[in-house]
Coordinates of C-alpha atoms in Angstrom, one line a residue:
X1 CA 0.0 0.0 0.0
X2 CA 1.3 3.3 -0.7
X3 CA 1.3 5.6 1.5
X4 CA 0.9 9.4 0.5
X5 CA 1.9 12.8 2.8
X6 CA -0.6 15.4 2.9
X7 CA 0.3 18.6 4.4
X8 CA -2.8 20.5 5.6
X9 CA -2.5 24.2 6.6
X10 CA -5.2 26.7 8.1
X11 CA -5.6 30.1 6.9
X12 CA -7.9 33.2 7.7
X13 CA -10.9 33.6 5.5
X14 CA -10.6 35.3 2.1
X15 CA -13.9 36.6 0.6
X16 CA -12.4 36.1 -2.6
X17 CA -11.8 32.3 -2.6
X18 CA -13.8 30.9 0.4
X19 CA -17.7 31.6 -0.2
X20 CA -17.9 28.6 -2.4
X21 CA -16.1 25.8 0.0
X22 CA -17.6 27.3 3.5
X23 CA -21.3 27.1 1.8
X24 CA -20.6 23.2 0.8
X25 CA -19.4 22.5 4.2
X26 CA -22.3 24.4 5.6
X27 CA -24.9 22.4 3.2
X28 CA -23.6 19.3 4.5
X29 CA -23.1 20.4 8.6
X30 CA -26.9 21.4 8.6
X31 CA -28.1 17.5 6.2
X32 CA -31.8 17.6 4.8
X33 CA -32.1 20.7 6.5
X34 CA -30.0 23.3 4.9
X35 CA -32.6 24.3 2.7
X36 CA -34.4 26.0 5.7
X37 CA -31.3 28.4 5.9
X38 CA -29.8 30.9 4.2
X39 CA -26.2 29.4 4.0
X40 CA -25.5 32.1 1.8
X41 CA -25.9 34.5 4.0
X42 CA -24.6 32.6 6.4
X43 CA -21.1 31.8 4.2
X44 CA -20.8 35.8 4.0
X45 CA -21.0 36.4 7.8
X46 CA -18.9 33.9 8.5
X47 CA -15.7 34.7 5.9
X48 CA -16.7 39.0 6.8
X49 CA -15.6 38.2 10.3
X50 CA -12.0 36.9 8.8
X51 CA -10.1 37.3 12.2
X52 CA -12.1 34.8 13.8
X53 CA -12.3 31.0 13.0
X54 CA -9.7 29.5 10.3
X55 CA -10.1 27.5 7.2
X56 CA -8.1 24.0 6.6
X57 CA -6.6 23.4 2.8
X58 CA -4.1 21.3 1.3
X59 CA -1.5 22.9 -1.2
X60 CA -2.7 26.3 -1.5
X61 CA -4.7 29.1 -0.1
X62 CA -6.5 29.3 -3.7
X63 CA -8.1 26.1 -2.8
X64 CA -11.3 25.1 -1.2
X65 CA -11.8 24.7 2.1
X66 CA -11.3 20.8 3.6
X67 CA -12.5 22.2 6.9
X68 CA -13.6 24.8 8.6
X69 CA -14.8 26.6 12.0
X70 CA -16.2 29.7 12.9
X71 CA -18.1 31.4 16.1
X72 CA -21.2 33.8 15.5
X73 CA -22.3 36.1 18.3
X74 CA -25.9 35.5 18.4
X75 CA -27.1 38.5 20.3
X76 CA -25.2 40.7 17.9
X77 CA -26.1 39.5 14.7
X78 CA -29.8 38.4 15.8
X79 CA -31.8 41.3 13.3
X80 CA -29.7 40.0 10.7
X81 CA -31.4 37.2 8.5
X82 CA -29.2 34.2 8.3
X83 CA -28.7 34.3 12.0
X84 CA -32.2 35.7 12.7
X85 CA -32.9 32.4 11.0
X86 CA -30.6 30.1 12.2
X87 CA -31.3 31.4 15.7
X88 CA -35.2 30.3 14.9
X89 CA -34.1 27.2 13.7
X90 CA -32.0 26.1 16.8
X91 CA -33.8 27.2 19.5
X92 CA -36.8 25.2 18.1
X93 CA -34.7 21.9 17.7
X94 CA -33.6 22.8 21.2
X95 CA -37.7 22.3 22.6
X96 CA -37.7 19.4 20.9
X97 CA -34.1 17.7 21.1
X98 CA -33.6 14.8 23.2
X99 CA -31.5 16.3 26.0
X100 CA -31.6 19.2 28.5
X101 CA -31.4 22.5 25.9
X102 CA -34.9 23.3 26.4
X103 CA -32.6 26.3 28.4
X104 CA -31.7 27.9 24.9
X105 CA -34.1 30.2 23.2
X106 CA -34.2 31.8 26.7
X107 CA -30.2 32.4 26.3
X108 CA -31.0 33.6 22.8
X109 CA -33.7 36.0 23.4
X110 CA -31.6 37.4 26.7
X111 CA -29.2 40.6 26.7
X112 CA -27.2 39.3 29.9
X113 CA -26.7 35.7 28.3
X114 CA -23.9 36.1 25.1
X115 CA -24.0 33.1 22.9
X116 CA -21.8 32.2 20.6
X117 CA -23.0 29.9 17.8
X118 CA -20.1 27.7 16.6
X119 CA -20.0 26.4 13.2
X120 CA -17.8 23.6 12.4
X121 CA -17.4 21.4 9.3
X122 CA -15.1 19.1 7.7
X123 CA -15.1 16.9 4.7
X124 CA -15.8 12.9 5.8
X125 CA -12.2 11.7 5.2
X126 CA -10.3 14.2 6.5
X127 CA -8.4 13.4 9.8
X128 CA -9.4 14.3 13.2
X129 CA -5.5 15.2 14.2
X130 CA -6.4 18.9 12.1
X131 CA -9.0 20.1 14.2
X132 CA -7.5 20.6 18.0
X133 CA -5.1 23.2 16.2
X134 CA -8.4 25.1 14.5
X135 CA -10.3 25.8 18.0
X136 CA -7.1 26.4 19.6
X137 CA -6.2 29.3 17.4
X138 CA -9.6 30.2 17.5
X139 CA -9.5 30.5 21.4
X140 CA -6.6 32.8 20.9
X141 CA -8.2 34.9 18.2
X142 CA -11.7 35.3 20.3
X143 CA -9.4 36.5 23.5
X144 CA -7.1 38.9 21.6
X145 CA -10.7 40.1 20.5
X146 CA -11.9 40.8 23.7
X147 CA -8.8 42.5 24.6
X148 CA -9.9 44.8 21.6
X149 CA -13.1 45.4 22.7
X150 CA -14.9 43.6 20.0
X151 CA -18.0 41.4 20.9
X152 CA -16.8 38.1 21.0
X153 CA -17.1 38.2 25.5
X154 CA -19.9 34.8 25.3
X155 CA -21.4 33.4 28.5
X156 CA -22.1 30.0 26.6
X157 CA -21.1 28.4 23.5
X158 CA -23.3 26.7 21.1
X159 CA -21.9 23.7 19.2
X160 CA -23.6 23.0 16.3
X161 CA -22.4 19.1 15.0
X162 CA -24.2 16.3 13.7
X163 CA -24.4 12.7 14.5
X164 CA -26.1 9.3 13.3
X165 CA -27.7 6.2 14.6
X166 CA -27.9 2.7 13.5
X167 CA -31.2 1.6 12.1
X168 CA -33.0 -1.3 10.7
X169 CA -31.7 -2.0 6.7
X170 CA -34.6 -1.5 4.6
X171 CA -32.4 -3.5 2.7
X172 CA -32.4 -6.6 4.4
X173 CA -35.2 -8.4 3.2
X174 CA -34.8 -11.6 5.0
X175 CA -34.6 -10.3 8.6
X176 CA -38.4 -8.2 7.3
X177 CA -39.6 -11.4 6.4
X178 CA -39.0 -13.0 9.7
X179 CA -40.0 -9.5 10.9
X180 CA -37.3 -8.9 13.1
X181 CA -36.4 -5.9 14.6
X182 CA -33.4 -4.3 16.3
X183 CA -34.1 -1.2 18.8
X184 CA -31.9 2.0 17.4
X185 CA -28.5 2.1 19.1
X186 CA -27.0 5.4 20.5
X187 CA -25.4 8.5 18.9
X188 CA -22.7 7.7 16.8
X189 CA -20.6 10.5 15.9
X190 CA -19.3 12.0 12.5
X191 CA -16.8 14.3 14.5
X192 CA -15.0 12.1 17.0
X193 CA -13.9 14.7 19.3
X194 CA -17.9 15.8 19.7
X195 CA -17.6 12.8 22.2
X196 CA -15.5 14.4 24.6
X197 CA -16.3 17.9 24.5
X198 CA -20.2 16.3 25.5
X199 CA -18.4 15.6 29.1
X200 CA -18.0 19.3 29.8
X201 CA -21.9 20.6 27.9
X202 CA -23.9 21.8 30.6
X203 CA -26.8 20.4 28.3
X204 CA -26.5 18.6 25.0
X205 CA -29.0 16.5 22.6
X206 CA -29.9 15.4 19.1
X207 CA -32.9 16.5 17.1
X208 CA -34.7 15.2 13.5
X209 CA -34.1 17.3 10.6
X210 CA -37.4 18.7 9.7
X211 CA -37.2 17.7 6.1
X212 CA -35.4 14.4 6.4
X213 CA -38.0 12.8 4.0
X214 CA -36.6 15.1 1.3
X215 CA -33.4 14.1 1.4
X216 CA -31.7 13.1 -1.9
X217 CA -31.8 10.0 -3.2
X218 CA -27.7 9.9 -2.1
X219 CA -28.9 10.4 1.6
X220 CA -31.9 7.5 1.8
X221 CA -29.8 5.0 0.0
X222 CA -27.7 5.8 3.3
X223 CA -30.3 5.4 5.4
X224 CA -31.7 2.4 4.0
X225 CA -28.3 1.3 4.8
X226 CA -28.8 1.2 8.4
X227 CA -27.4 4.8 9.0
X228 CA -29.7 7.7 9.5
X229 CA -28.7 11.1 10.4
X230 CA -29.2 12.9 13.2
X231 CA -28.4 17.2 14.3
X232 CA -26.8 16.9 17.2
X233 CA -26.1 20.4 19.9
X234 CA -23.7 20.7 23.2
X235 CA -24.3 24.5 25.1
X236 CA -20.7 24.9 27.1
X237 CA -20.2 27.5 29.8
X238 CA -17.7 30.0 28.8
X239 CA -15.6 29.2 31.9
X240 CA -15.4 25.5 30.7
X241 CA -14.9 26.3 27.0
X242 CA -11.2 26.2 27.7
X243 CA -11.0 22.9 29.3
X244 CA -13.5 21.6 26.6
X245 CA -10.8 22.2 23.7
X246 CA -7.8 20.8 25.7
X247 CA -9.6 18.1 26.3
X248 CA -10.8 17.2 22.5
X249 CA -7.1 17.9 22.3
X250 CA -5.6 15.6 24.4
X251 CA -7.9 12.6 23.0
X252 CA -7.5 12.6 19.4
X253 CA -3.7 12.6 20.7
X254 CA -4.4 9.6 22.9
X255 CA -6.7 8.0 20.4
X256 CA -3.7 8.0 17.6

């Protein structure tokens, strides 16, 4: 087997070369879903705010993004459409996710509570050993921000990920014919590191995506492969945002 070196670099966000790759990324972070959105919008709020968040390429700058990550201040951007929107979207997933967020549009719709929405994405192959060095540089960039005055001082972080579940094969015809069934097994997780920053949410949960019956015909060929697709949210105190990345750190280290 050969084996081929890939060197991955992160970069700021160009407005010039990035709407294209962060929008993809975005379609595929938010599943059947990201037709409710405006990930337009959303692509040009995210590369506007260029000192905040990185992008992850190989070979060039001039390329799409592999991966990227981003936080959006909520409160500050809430009149503003896409995040108007997105804000609607997730607080009403929250209500109805299957863990403790029902705490959420409160948070939104609150002055005193700062939350920062963070956007994360990454193509399915790429490996996890890129990502600790994105929300560590981010970390940096949102507390040289502060120091500035800018509005990036959250009380809680919102991570927006996704997950799946293992489901029966509508495929396998024999086990329908004996009419078998198998109970739905826990969240799986696209993003291994989503595992361990769930230890330090204060609340976390998965939710449907509303139009999961119009998924392409790519995406129910998946699920009728025993894999369906779930959103998936963890809200992190600031004060254990910190601890959350070190952590995600130190076990994609330990788990390689």
């Amino acid at each position: 087997m050969d084996i081929i070196n890939v060197d991955f670099e992160l970069f700021n966000y160009d407005k010039d070369i990035d709407f294209h790759g962060v929008k993809t990324l975005l379609r595929q972070l938010f599943d059947a879903d990201a037709q409710l959105l405006d990930l337009s919008g959303l692509s040009d709020m995210i590369i506007e705010q260029n000192t905040i968040g990185s992008t992850c390429k190989v070979d060039d700058k001039a390329n799409d993004a592999y991966a990227f990550l981003t936080v959006l201040n909520a409160w500050e951007h809430r009149e503003k459409k896409p995040v108007a929107q997105l804000i609607e979207y997730l607080s009403d997933k929250a209500v109805k996710a299957s863990g403790d967020l029902a705490v959420l549009p409160d948070l939104f719709t609150s002055g005193k509570a700062q939350v920062g929405i963070v956007l994360s994405e990454r193509l399915i192959n790429m490996p996890a050993e890129v990502i600790p060095p994105m929300w560590n540089m981010m970390i940096e960039e949102i507390a040289d921000a502060v120091d500035d005055k800018e509005p990036y001082e959250f009380t809680h972080y919102l991570v927006v990920s996704r997950g799946y579940v293992e489901v029966e094969s509508s495929l396998d015809q024999e086990e329908q014919k004996r009419k078998r069934q198998r109970d739905e097994k826990g969240l799986q997780y696209f993003h291994p590191e989503d595992e361990e920053m769930r230890k330090h949410a204060v609340g976390s949960g998965t939710y449907t995506f509303t139009k999961e019956g119009d998924s392409a015909d790519s995406k129910r060929a998946f699920q009728e492969l025993g894999v369906k697709s779930q959103g998936f949210m963890m809200l992190i105190e600031a004060g254990k945002f910190k601890t959350a990345v070190k952590a995600i750190g130190d076990y994609i280290g330990a788990a390689n």
